[in-house]
Coordinates of C-alpha atoms and ligand atoms in Angstrom, one line a residue:
M121 CA -5.3 33.2 51.4
N122 CA -2.5 33.4 49.2
R123 CA -3.4 34.4 45.1
L124 CA -1.4 31.0 43.5
F125 CA -3.1 28.8 46.5
V126 CA -6.1 29.6 45.8
I127 CA -5.4 29.5 42.2
F128 CA -3.7 25.5 42.2
L129 CA -7.0 24.8 44.8
A130 CA -9.5 25.5 42.3
A131 CA -7.4 23.8 40.0
L132 CA -7.0 20.4 41.7
L133 CA -11.3 20.6 42.3
F134 CA -11.3 20.9 37.6
V135 CA -9.2 17.7 37.7
S136 CA -10.7 15.7 40.3
C137 CA -14.0 16.5 38.3
Q138 CA -13.3 16.2 35.2
P139 CA -14.5 12.2 33.8
K140 CA -12.5 9.2 34.2
P141 CA -10.5 8.3 31.4
A142 CA -12.0 5.2 29.9
Q143 CA -10.1 2.1 31.2
Q144 CA -7.2 1.7 28.7
P145 CA -5.8 -2.2 28.7
E146 CA -2.5 -2.0 29.7
K147 CA 0.4 -2.7 27.2
S148 CA 2.7 -4.7 27.7
A149 CA 6.6 -3.9 27.7
E150 CA 6.9 -5.7 25.0
Q151 CA 4.3 -3.7 22.9
L152 CA 6.1 -0.6 24.3
A153 CA 9.1 -0.9 23.0
Q154 CA 7.5 -2.1 19.7
D155 CA 5.5 0.6 19.7
E156 CA 8.6 2.9 20.2
K157 CA 10.8 1.2 16.9
M158 CA 8.1 1.9 14.7
E159 CA 7.2 5.4 15.2
W160 CA 9.0 6.6 13.1
W161 CA 7.5 4.9 10.6
R162 CA 3.9 4.7 11.4
E163 CA 5.0 8.3 11.5
A164 CA 6.2 8.3 7.7
R165 CA 3.1 7.3 5.9
F166 CA 4.6 7.2 2.4
G167 CA 8.3 5.9 1.3
M168 CA 9.8 5.3 -2.1
F169 CA 11.2 1.6 -3.2
I170 CA 13.7 1.4 -5.8
H171 CA 14.0 -1.6 -8.1
W172 CA 17.9 -1.6 -9.7
G173 CA 20.0 -4.0 -10.3
L174 CA 21.2 -5.1 -13.8
Y175 CA 17.7 -6.6 -15.6
A176 CA 17.4 -2.5 -15.8
D177 CA 20.1 -2.7 -19.0
P178 CA 18.0 -5.7 -20.6
A179 CA 15.1 -3.6 -19.6
G180 CA 12.1 -6.2 -20.7
E181 CA 13.5 -6.8 -24.0
W182 CA 15.9 -10.8 -24.7
K183 CA 17.6 -11.0 -28.0
G184 CA 15.7 -8.9 -29.8
E185 CA 12.3 -10.4 -27.7
R186 CA 10.1 -8.7 -25.4
V187 CA 10.0 -10.7 -22.6
N188 CA 6.6 -11.1 -20.5
G189 CA 6.5 -10.6 -17.0
I190 CA 8.2 -7.7 -14.5
S191 CA 11.6 -6.9 -15.6
E192 CA 14.0 -8.1 -12.9
W193 CA 12.5 -11.7 -13.3
I194 CA 14.0 -11.1 -16.7
M195 CA 16.6 -14.1 -16.3
A196 CA 14.4 -16.9 -14.9
R197 CA 11.5 -15.7 -17.9
A198 CA 13.3 -16.5 -20.5
E199 CA 15.5 -19.2 -18.6
I200 CA 18.9 -17.3 -19.4
P201 CA 21.7 -19.2 -17.8
V202 CA 24.3 -17.7 -14.9
K203 CA 26.8 -17.5 -17.5
E204 CA 24.4 -16.1 -19.9
Y205 CA 23.2 -13.2 -17.8
E206 CA 26.8 -12.6 -16.1
K207 CA 27.7 -10.8 -18.8
L208 CA 25.1 -7.6 -18.2
A209 CA 27.9 -6.8 -15.2
K210 CA 30.6 -6.2 -18.3
N211 CA 28.8 -3.6 -18.9
F212 CA 26.3 -1.9 -16.5
N213 CA 28.0 1.9 -16.3
P214 CA 25.4 3.6 -14.6
E215 CA 27.0 6.8 -14.5
K216 CA 24.5 9.4 -14.6
Y217 CA 23.3 7.9 -11.3
D218 CA 23.4 10.7 -9.0
A219 CA 22.5 9.9 -5.3
E220 CA 21.9 13.6 -4.2
A221 CA 19.9 13.7 -7.4
W222 CA 17.8 10.9 -6.3
V223 CA 17.4 11.2 -2.2
K224 CA 16.5 14.6 -3.1
L225 CA 13.4 13.9 -5.6
A226 CA 11.7 11.9 -3.1
K227 CA 12.5 14.0 -0.3
Y228 CA 10.7 16.8 -2.4
A229 CA 8.3 13.6 -2.8
G230 CA 7.0 13.7 0.6
M231 CA 8.4 10.2 1.1
K232 CA 10.4 10.0 4.7
Y233 CA 11.8 6.5 3.3
I234 CA 13.8 4.9 0.9
V235 CA 14.0 0.7 0.0
I236 CA 16.3 -0.2 -2.4
T237 CA 16.7 -3.8 -3.5
S238 CA 20.2 -4.9 -2.4
K239 CA 20.1 -8.1 -4.3
H240 CA 17.4 -9.0 -5.9
H241 CA 16.7 -12.4 -6.6
D242 CA 19.0 -12.2 -9.7
G243 CA 21.4 -12.8 -6.5
F244 CA 23.6 -9.3 -7.9
A245 CA 24.7 -7.7 -5.3
M246 CA 24.4 -3.7 -5.6
F247 CA 26.8 -3.1 -3.3
H248 CA 30.0 -4.3 -2.0
S249 CA 30.2 -7.2 -0.5
K250 CA 34.2 -9.6 0.3
A251 CA 30.9 -12.7 0.5
S252 CA 31.2 -12.6 -3.2
K253 CA 32.5 -11.5 -5.6
Y254 CA 29.2 -11.1 -8.5
N255 CA 28.6 -6.8 -6.8
I256 CA 29.0 -3.9 -8.5
V257 CA 31.8 -2.6 -7.7
D258 CA 33.9 -5.8 -8.0
A259 CA 32.0 -6.7 -10.9
T260 CA 31.4 -4.0 -13.6
P261 CA 33.2 -1.0 -14.7
F262 CA 31.4 0.9 -12.7
N263 CA 33.8 0.8 -9.6
R264 CA 31.4 2.3 -7.5
D265 CA 29.1 1.6 -4.5
P266 CA 26.0 2.9 -4.9
L267 CA 24.3 2.4 -2.0
K268 CA 27.1 3.4 0.2
E269 CA 26.4 7.2 -1.7
L270 CA 22.9 6.6 -0.7
A271 CA 23.0 6.2 2.5
E272 CA 25.2 8.6 2.7
E273 CA 23.1 10.8 1.0
C274 CA 20.4 9.8 2.7
K275 CA 22.0 11.0 6.5
K276 CA 22.9 14.1 5.0
Q277 CA 19.3 14.6 4.0
G278 CA 17.8 13.1 6.8
I279 CA 15.9 10.7 5.6
R280 CA 15.8 6.9 6.3
L281 CA 16.6 4.3 3.9
G282 CA 16.2 0.5 3.9
F283 CA 17.2 -2.3 2.3
Y284 CA 15.5 -4.8 0.0
Y285 CA 17.3 -8.2 0.0
S286 CA 16.3 -11.7 -1.8
Q287 CA 17.1 -13.7 0.6
A288 CA 15.9 -17.2 0.0
Q289 CA 16.0 -16.7 -4.2
D290 CA 19.1 -16.0 -5.7
W291 CA 19.1 -18.0 -9.0
H292 CA 22.7 -17.8 -9.2
E293 CA 23.8 -19.6 -6.2
P294 CA 24.4 -23.5 -6.6
G295 CA 22.2 -23.3 -3.2
G296 CA 19.6 -20.9 -3.6
T297 CA 15.5 -21.2 -4.3
Y298 CA 14.0 -20.5 -7.6
W299 CA 10.9 -19.8 -8.3
N300 CA 9.6 -23.3 -8.9
I301 CA 11.7 -24.6 -6.5
E302 CA 8.4 -26.0 -4.7
Q303 CA 6.9 -27.5 -7.1
G304 CA 10.1 -30.4 -7.3
K305 CA 11.2 -28.2 -10.9
P306 CA 14.9 -28.0 -11.2
H307 CA 16.9 -24.7 -11.2
W308 CA 16.4 -24.2 -15.6
D309 CA 19.9 -23.8 -15.9
P310 CA 21.5 -27.1 -16.4
D311 CA 24.9 -26.2 -15.3
L312 CA 24.5 -24.6 -11.6
K313 CA 25.1 -28.1 -9.3
R314 CA 22.8 -27.6 -7.1
E315 CA 23.8 -27.5 -2.8
P316 CA 22.6 -27.5 -0.3
L317 CA 20.5 -23.8 0.8
M318 CA 22.0 -23.6 4.5
N319 CA 25.7 -24.0 1.9
Y320 CA 24.3 -20.7 0.0
I321 CA 22.9 -19.5 3.1
N322 CA 25.5 -19.3 5.4
G323 CA 27.6 -18.8 2.5
K324 CA 26.6 -16.0 0.6
A325 CA 22.5 -15.2 2.6
V326 CA 24.2 -14.3 6.3
P327 CA 27.7 -12.8 5.9
Q328 CA 25.5 -10.7 3.1
V329 CA 22.6 -9.6 5.4
K330 CA 25.9 -8.7 8.6
E331 CA 27.5 -6.2 5.4
I332 CA 24.6 -4.8 5.0
L333 CA 23.7 -3.7 8.8
E334 CA 27.6 -3.1 9.4
N335 CA 28.3 -1.4 6.6
Y336 CA 26.0 1.3 6.2
G337 CA 25.6 3.4 8.5
G338 CA 22.7 1.7 10.4
L339 CA 20.2 0.6 8.0
D340 CA 16.2 1.3 8.9
I341 CA 14.7 -0.9 7.4
L342 CA 15.0 -4.8 5.7
W343 CA 12.6 -4.9 4.2
W344 CA 13.2 -9.1 3.2
D345 CA 11.1 -11.6 -0.4
T346 CA 9.6 -14.5 -1.7
P347 CA 10.5 -16.6 0.7
R348 CA 10.1 -19.3 -1.8
G349 CA 12.1 -23.0 -0.6
M350 CA 12.7 -20.8 2.5
T351 CA 12.8 -23.5 5.8
E352 CA 12.7 -22.3 10.1
E353 CA 16.7 -23.8 9.8
A354 CA 17.5 -20.9 7.6
A355 CA 15.2 -18.5 8.2
K356 CA 16.2 -18.6 11.8
A357 CA 20.5 -18.0 11.0
L358 CA 19.0 -15.2 9.4
Q359 CA 17.1 -13.8 12.3
A360 CA 19.9 -13.9 14.1
V361 CA 22.1 -11.9 12.9
T362 CA 18.9 -8.8 12.7
N363 CA 18.5 -9.9 16.7
D364 CA 21.3 -7.5 17.0
Y365 CA 20.1 -5.2 15.8
P366 CA 16.4 -4.4 18.1
N367 CA 15.6 -0.6 16.2
L368 CA 16.0 -2.0 13.0
I369 CA 12.2 -2.6 11.0
T370 CA 11.8 -6.0 9.2
N371 CA 8.7 -7.0 7.4
N372 CA 6.6 -10.6 7.3
R373 CA 8.7 -12.4 4.1
L374 CA 11.7 -13.9 5.9
Y375 CA 9.6 -16.9 6.1
R376 CA 6.0 -18.2 6.1
P377 CA 4.3 -17.8 8.3
W378 CA 5.5 -14.9 9.7
P379 CA 5.2 -12.1 11.2
G380 CA 7.7 -8.8 11.2
D381 CA 7.4 -5.7 11.7
F382 CA 5.0 -4.6 9.7
Q383 CA 2.5 -6.3 6.4
T384 CA 3.1 -5.9 3.1
P385 CA -0.2 -6.1 0.9
E386 CA 1.2 -6.1 -2.6
Q387 CA 0.0 -4.4 -6.2
H388 CA -3.6 -3.9 -4.2
V389 CA -5.0 -1.2 -1.5
P390 CA -6.5 -3.7 1.0
P391 CA -10.3 -2.4 1.7
T392 CA -10.8 -2.0 5.3
G393 CA -6.9 -1.3 6.9
L394 CA -5.4 -4.3 9.4
D395 CA -5.1 -4.7 12.8
Y396 CA -0.9 -4.6 12.4
D397 CA 1.3 -2.7 10.9
W398 CA 1.2 -2.6 7.1
E399 CA 2.3 -1.4 4.0
V400 CA 1.5 -1.3 0.3
C401 CA 4.1 -1.9 -2.3
M402 CA 2.5 -0.1 -5.9
T403 CA 4.3 0.4 -9.1
M404 CA 3.3 3.7 -11.2
N405 CA 3.1 1.0 -14.2
T406 CA 3.2 -1.9 -13.9
S407 CA 6.9 -3.9 -13.2
W408 CA 9.3 -3.0 -10.4
G409 CA 12.5 -2.8 -12.5
Y410 CA 13.0 -0.5 -15.4
K411 CA 11.2 -2.2 -18.8
W412 CA 11.8 0.8 -22.1
Y413 CA 7.7 -0.6 -23.1
D414 CA 5.8 -0.5 -20.2
E415 CA 3.7 2.2 -21.1
N416 CA 0.9 1.5 -18.3
W417 CA 1.2 4.8 -15.9
K418 CA -0.5 5.1 -13.0
S419 CA -2.2 8.8 -13.3
T420 CA -0.7 10.9 -10.5
E421 CA -3.9 11.9 -9.8
E422 CA -5.1 7.7 -8.9
L423 CA -1.1 8.1 -6.7
I424 CA -2.7 10.9 -4.3
K425 CA -5.6 9.2 -4.3
M426 CA -4.5 5.8 -3.5
L427 CA -1.7 7.5 -0.7
V428 CA -5.0 8.7 1.0
D429 CA -6.9 6.5 1.1
I430 CA -4.0 3.9 2.5
A431 CA -3.4 6.4 5.3
S432 CA -7.5 6.8 6.2
K433 CA -7.1 3.2 6.4
G434 CA -3.5 2.9 9.0
G435 CA -1.2 2.8 6.3
N436 CA 1.8 3.5 5.0
L437 CA 2.1 3.5 1.3
L438 CA 6.0 1.9 -0.7
L439 CA 5.8 3.8 -4.7
N440 CA 8.6 2.3 -6.4
V441 CA 10.3 3.3 -9.3
G442 CA 12.5 1.2 -11.6
P443 CA 15.8 3.0 -12.6
T444 CA 17.2 2.8 -16.0
A445 CA 20.6 1.2 -16.4
T446 CA 22.1 4.8 -16.9
G447 CA 21.6 5.6 -13.7
E448 CA 18.3 7.8 -13.9
F449 CA 14.6 7.9 -12.9
P450 CA 12.3 7.5 -16.4
K451 CA 11.3 10.7 -17.3
A452 CA 7.5 9.2 -16.1
S453 CA 8.5 8.7 -12.5
I454 CA 10.1 11.7 -12.2
E455 CA 7.3 13.6 -13.7
R456 CA 4.5 11.8 -11.0
L457 CA 6.9 12.6 -7.8
K458 CA 7.3 16.2 -8.5
E459 CA 3.0 16.2 -8.9
M460 CA 2.8 14.3 -5.8
G461 CA 5.4 16.4 -4.3
H462 CA 3.3 19.7 -5.4
W463 CA 0.5 18.4 -3.6
M464 CA 2.0 16.8 -0.4
Q465 CA 3.8 20.2 0.2
Q466 CA 0.1 21.4 0.9
N467 CA -0.8 18.7 2.2
G468 CA 1.3 17.0 3.9
E469 CA 0.2 17.7 7.6
S470 CA -3.2 15.9 6.4
I471 CA -1.3 12.2 6.0
Y472 CA 1.8 12.3 7.8
G473 CA 1.7 10.9 11.5
T474 CA -2.7 10.5 10.8
S475 CA -4.5 7.7 12.3
A476 CA -7.1 5.7 9.8
S477 CA -10.5 7.1 8.8
P478 CA -13.2 7.3 11.6
F479 CA -16.2 7.3 10.0
F480 CA -17.3 3.6 8.4
K481 CA -18.2 5.3 4.2
L482 CA -17.9 8.1 3.0
P483 CA -19.7 8.9 -0.4
W484 CA -17.3 12.0 -1.4
G485 CA -13.7 10.4 -0.2
R486 CA -11.8 10.2 2.4
C487 CA -10.8 11.3 5.9
T488 CA -7.7 11.2 8.0
T489 CA -7.0 12.4 12.1
K490 CA -5.2 13.8 14.2
K491 CA -4.8 14.5 17.9
E492 CA -2.6 17.0 19.6
K493 CA -3.0 19.2 22.6
G494 CA -6.9 17.6 23.4
I495 CA -8.3 19.1 19.3
T496 CA -9.0 16.6 17.6
K497 CA -7.9 17.8 13.3
L498 CA -10.6 16.3 11.0
Y499 CA -8.3 15.8 7.8
L500 CA -11.6 15.5 5.2
H501 CA -9.9 14.8 1.7
V502 CA -12.7 15.9 -0.9
F503 CA -12.3 13.8 -3.9
D504 CA -15.9 14.6 -5.6
W505 CA -17.0 18.1 -4.7
P506 CA -20.6 17.8 -4.2
K507 CA -22.3 19.5 -6.8
D508 CA -24.6 21.8 -4.0
G509 CA -21.4 22.5 -2.4
L510 CA -23.2 20.7 0.9
L511 CA -20.4 18.7 2.5
K512 CA -21.6 15.9 5.1
V513 CA -19.6 14.7 7.3
P514 CA -22.3 11.4 8.7
G515 CA -23.1 11.2 12.3
L516 CA -19.5 13.5 13.3
E517 CA -20.8 14.7 17.4
G518 CA -17.4 16.7 18.7
K519 CA -17.7 20.1 19.7
V520 CA -16.3 22.1 16.5
R521 CA -14.1 25.1 16.8
D522 CA -13.2 25.7 13.5
I523 CA -13.4 24.6 9.6
Y524 CA -10.9 26.0 7.2
L525 CA -8.3 24.7 4.1
L526 CA -5.7 23.0 4.5
A527 CA -3.9 24.4 1.4
N528 CA -4.9 28.0 2.3
P529 CA -5.9 28.2 6.3
K530 CA -7.2 31.4 6.2
Q531 CA -10.3 29.8 4.1
H532 CA -12.7 29.4 6.7
F533 CA -16.3 27.7 6.4
A534 CA -19.7 27.5 8.1
W535 CA -20.8 24.9 9.7
K536 CA -24.7 23.2 11.0
F537 CA -25.2 20.1 12.6
E538 CA -28.4 18.7 10.4
E539 CA -30.1 15.8 11.3
G540 CA -27.1 14.6 13.5
D541 CA -25.1 14.9 10.6
L542 CA -21.6 17.9 10.3
H543 CA -22.7 19.8 7.5
V544 CA -19.8 22.0 6.2
H545 CA -21.1 24.7 3.8
A546 CA -18.1 25.0 0.5
P547 CA -18.4 27.1 -2.0
S548 CA -18.9 25.1 -5.3
V549 CA -15.7 26.2 -5.8
I550 CA -13.4 22.8 -7.0
F551 CA -10.3 24.1 -4.7
D552 CA -7.4 21.7 -5.7
E553 CA -8.9 19.2 -8.9
I554 CA -7.4 15.9 -8.1
N555 CA -8.1 16.2 -3.8
T556 CA -9.0 19.4 -1.3
V557 CA -8.7 18.6 2.4
I558 CA -10.3 20.5 4.6
V559 CA -9.8 20.9 8.5
V560 CA -12.4 20.1 11.1
K561 CA -10.8 21.4 14.1
I562 CA -12.4 19.8 17.4
R563 CA -11.5 20.0 21.1
G564 CA -11.4 17.0 22.8
D565 CA -12.4 14.3 21.4
I566 CA -14.8 12.9 18.2
N567 CA -18.0 10.5 18.0
V568 CA -19.0 8.7 15.5
V569 CA -22.5 7.7 15.2
S570 CA -22.1 5.0 12.1
N571 CA -23.4 5.2 8.8
K572 CA -23.2 1.3 8.5
P573 CA -26.2 0.5 6.1
R574 CA -29.5 -1.0 8.4
L575 CA -31.3 -3.4 7.1
K576 CA -34.6 -3.6 9.1
E577 CA -38.4 -4.8 7.9
G578 CA -37.9 -3.8 4.4
S579 CA -35.5 -2.7 1.9
I580 CA -32.0 -1.0 2.5
L581 CA -30.0 -0.3 -0.7
L582 CA -25.9 -0.7 -0.6
P583 CA -24.6 1.6 -3.1
A584 CA -21.4 0.4 -4.9
D585 CA -19.4 2.7 -2.7
F586 CA -20.3 1.0 -0.2
A587 CA -18.8 -1.7 -1.2
D588 CA -15.7 -3.3 0.0
I589 CA -13.5 -3.7 -3.5
Y590 CA -11.3 -6.6 -3.0
N591 CA -8.8 -7.0 -5.6
P592 CA -6.2 -10.0 -6.8
G593 CA -2.3 -8.5 -5.9
Y594 CA -1.8 -8.8 -10.3
G595 CA -3.9 -8.8 -12.5
E596 CA -6.9 -6.3 -13.6
H597 CA -8.8 -4.3 -10.1
A598 CA -12.4 -3.4 -10.2
V599 CA -12.8 0.2 -9.5
L600 CA -15.3 2.8 -8.1
K601 CA -15.8 4.8 -10.4
G602 CA -18.6 8.1 -9.0
S603 CA -20.0 8.4 -6.0
G604 CA -23.4 8.5 -4.1
S605 CA -26.3 8.0 -6.7
E606 CA -24.1 7.7 -9.3
S607 CA -21.4 5.3 -8.4
V608 CA -20.8 2.4 -9.9
I609 CA -18.6 -0.7 -9.9
A610 CA -16.4 -0.7 -13.0
N611 CA -13.8 -3.0 -15.2
W612 CA -14.8 -6.3 -12.8
V613 CA -12.7 -8.1 -15.5
D614 CA -10.5 -10.7 -12.6
K615 CA -12.6 -13.7 -11.0
R616 CA -10.0 -13.5 -8.7
A617 CA -11.9 -9.9 -7.5
R618 CA -14.5 -9.4 -4.2
L619 CA -17.2 -7.3 -3.7
E620 CA -17.8 -7.2 -0.1
W621 CA -21.5 -5.1 1.6
I622 CA -21.0 -4.6 5.7
F623 CA -24.5 -3.7 6.6
D624 CA -26.9 -4.2 10.3
A625 CA -29.2 -6.6 9.7
E626 CA -32.5 -8.0 11.7
P627 CA -34.0 -11.4 11.1
G628 CA -35.8 -12.0 8.4
K629 CA -36.4 -13.0 4.8
Y630 CA -34.9 -11.1 2.0
R631 CA -35.4 -10.9 -1.4
M632 CA -31.8 -9.7 -3.3
E633 CA -31.6 -7.9 -6.5
A634 CA -28.5 -6.2 -8.2
L635 CA -28.9 -3.5 -10.4
M636 CA -26.3 -4.3 -12.9
W637 CA -25.4 -4.9 -16.6
S638 CA -24.2 -8.2 -18.0
A639 CA -22.5 -8.4 -22.0
E640 CA -23.3 -11.6 -21.9
K641 CA -24.4 -15.0 -19.5
A642 CA -22.5 -14.6 -16.7
E643 CA -22.5 -17.0 -13.5
L644 CA -22.3 -15.1 -9.9
A645 CA -21.4 -16.4 -6.6
V646 CA -22.9 -15.0 -3.1
K647 CA -22.1 -15.1 -0.2
L648 CA -23.9 -14.2 2.9
G649 CA -22.0 -15.0 6.3
E650 CA -21.6 -18.7 5.4
Q651 CA -24.1 -19.2 3.0
K652 CA -23.1 -19.6 -0.5
V653 CA -25.3 -19.6 -3.9
D654 CA -24.0 -19.9 -7.3
I655 CA -26.8 -18.1 -9.7
E656 CA -26.4 -17.6 -13.7
I657 CA -28.0 -14.3 -15.5
D658 CA -29.1 -13.8 -18.1
S659 CA -27.3 -11.0 -20.3
T660 CA -29.4 -7.2 -18.9
G661 CA -29.0 -6.0 -23.0
E662 CA -28.2 -2.4 -23.6
D663 CA -29.0 -0.9 -20.2
Y664 CA -28.9 -2.0 -16.1
E665 CA -31.6 -3.8 -14.9
L666 CA -32.4 -4.9 -11.6
V667 CA -31.3 -8.9 -11.4
N668 CA -32.5 -11.5 -9.0
L669 CA -30.4 -13.3 -7.0
G670 CA -32.4 -14.9 -5.2
Q671 CA -33.7 -15.4 -1.3
I672 CA -31.7 -15.1 1.9
E673 CA -32.5 -16.0 5.8
I674 CA -30.7 -14.2 8.7
G675 CA -31.0 -15.7 11.3
E676 CA -30.0 -13.3 13.8
S677 CA -29.5 -9.7 14.5
G678 CA -25.7 -8.2 13.8
E679 CA -23.5 -7.6 11.9
K680 CA -23.6 -9.2 7.9
S681 CA -21.4 -9.1 5.2
I682 CA -22.8 -9.5 1.5
S683 CA -20.2 -10.3 -0.9
L684 CA -19.9 -11.6 -5.0
Q685 CA -17.8 -13.5 -6.7
S686 CA -18.1 -13.5 -10.8
A687 CA -17.4 -16.8 -11.5
G688 CA -17.0 -15.7 -15.3
N689 CA -19.0 -15.9 -19.0
T690 CA -18.8 -16.7 -21.5
A691 CA -17.1 -13.5 -23.9
G692 CA -14.2 -15.6 -21.7
N693 CA -11.5 -12.9 -19.5
K694 CA -13.2 -9.6 -21.4
Q695 CA -14.8 -6.9 -18.8
L696 CA -17.4 -9.3 -16.4
M697 CA -20.1 -7.1 -15.1
Y698 CA -20.7 -3.1 -14.2
L699 CA -22.8 -3.3 -10.5
E700 CA -24.6 0.4 -9.4
L701 CA -26.3 -1.6 -5.9
I702 CA -27.7 -3.7 -4.5
K703 CA -30.6 -4.4 -2.9
L704 CA -32.8 -6.0 -0.6
Ligands
FHN35 O1 9.1 -11.7 -7.2 C1 9.3 -10.0 -6.0 C2 9.4 -9.2 -7.2 O2 10.3 -8.5 -8.1 C3 9.6 -7.9 -7.0 O3 10.1 -7.5 -6.3 C4 8.0 -7.3 -5.1 C5 8.4 -6.5 -4.4 O4 7.4 -6.5 -3.6 N1 8.4 -8.3 -4.8 C6 8.3 -9.8 -5.4 C7 7.0 -10.9 -6.0 O5 6.2 -10.8 -4.8

């Protein structure tokens, strides 16, 4: 027999002996088209948000007084009359604006797309618009279209571009909505004679959206915002415009409820993944627009860990920069972007095109994963290096072929499987102070036996680092400090923050306790599934104490959740409590 034919027969036999892959439900043509459209966006994981407008000039101060809140809201916060705010345009001359430098820095930081405010709630267009003279080319001495320059640079440097457009709130127009319109309140400027919403939608919003979609070389994203006072009629009029652009990605903020192509958790990271495309939008300090005295900067470490955390849950991060009225990025933003870029140059592979972590919880950090050519790669993001130099990957099953350092693939690590976990023997050297990425290369698929805690005839400990922390968008965020037995939930200040633990349990009656510290008498709402009990706890004094949270009864076996929310304490809005663990 011909040799080639034998090889062919052998290959055929091999193929037909392989176990059949598990049947995946077939995707509809619509889902396939959606996957195709979202492909680059899902792959990107990291983008830059830019909030730039007239508000960069007052930068948080009006008539010598500091105005509370985010700077792009200054017109509403300080109740500035339309005619007075308009005057800002006369002096707006961002001569140091350099689209090439902005794009270059975004790319260096590892960002794959930019979304910039083409018109924020103040109604001022940062692009040349025929639909309204209230725009940067016609109303300012600058006389350039910065968004055109940005679009050209993005094309040149190969980065995707999106425009933010405030479709409902337009504080400049008689028909535009404003923040408390839904409460029946009047616009703060009595001289702005009101008109129906559709006058503004048809007269400005629709024509401007047509302009931005037509004149900027084909946008990749249109980012709607704050659908306050929106009507279905208005949403449909705008949707009719976007319908002509099948590849355009839009968010969920056109109308309420509105699916869009992705959801937009703002100023907080969801504790778990979502079964929909999502993108966290986040400021580096507090304000979106430039505010000269906003020094509440997140550290580069926080930002890198945030990006990794989001990627490990299957989402994107849109990280904001608020340029100044001269057209420059604030120094603090530049520093952080460069430092993030430095980390991304070495570790970007562990972010781009990755999928969510297959693990329930990893006490030392996060995991992202990728599958290519029959190889599964696990990227272990080690935030807290185990002191004994032994990195335990819980419940992992698979044919490990190699383990190495992503920043230096020549550095390999020994491993063995022990008691169902993979143990990576890594010397107790801290490779990267923020986040060391170790790659586990596995042939074929992996299986993970979940390390979800299990409560059965006895006790269970639910440590702080197994809690999902639900933080409010704006306000103080409760945070996890440390890991394993040294982990603690700190900065639990906001009453809206909620801690939740998921675990498996058998039926029975259990006494519930929390190892915690509370300076004051406090109230806690404890929820087990739908059962809710309000508990008063005394001050724990100087140190942590096991505090009794009462009895709970579990009727049926299966997955359960316990959540804790503080109803406040006698100390007002100060640190409510610290919590180390829950014990059942
Ligand atoms: O009101 C705006 C705010 O100024 C900013 O643009 C953010 C970004 O997501 N969106 C709105 C608040 O949700």
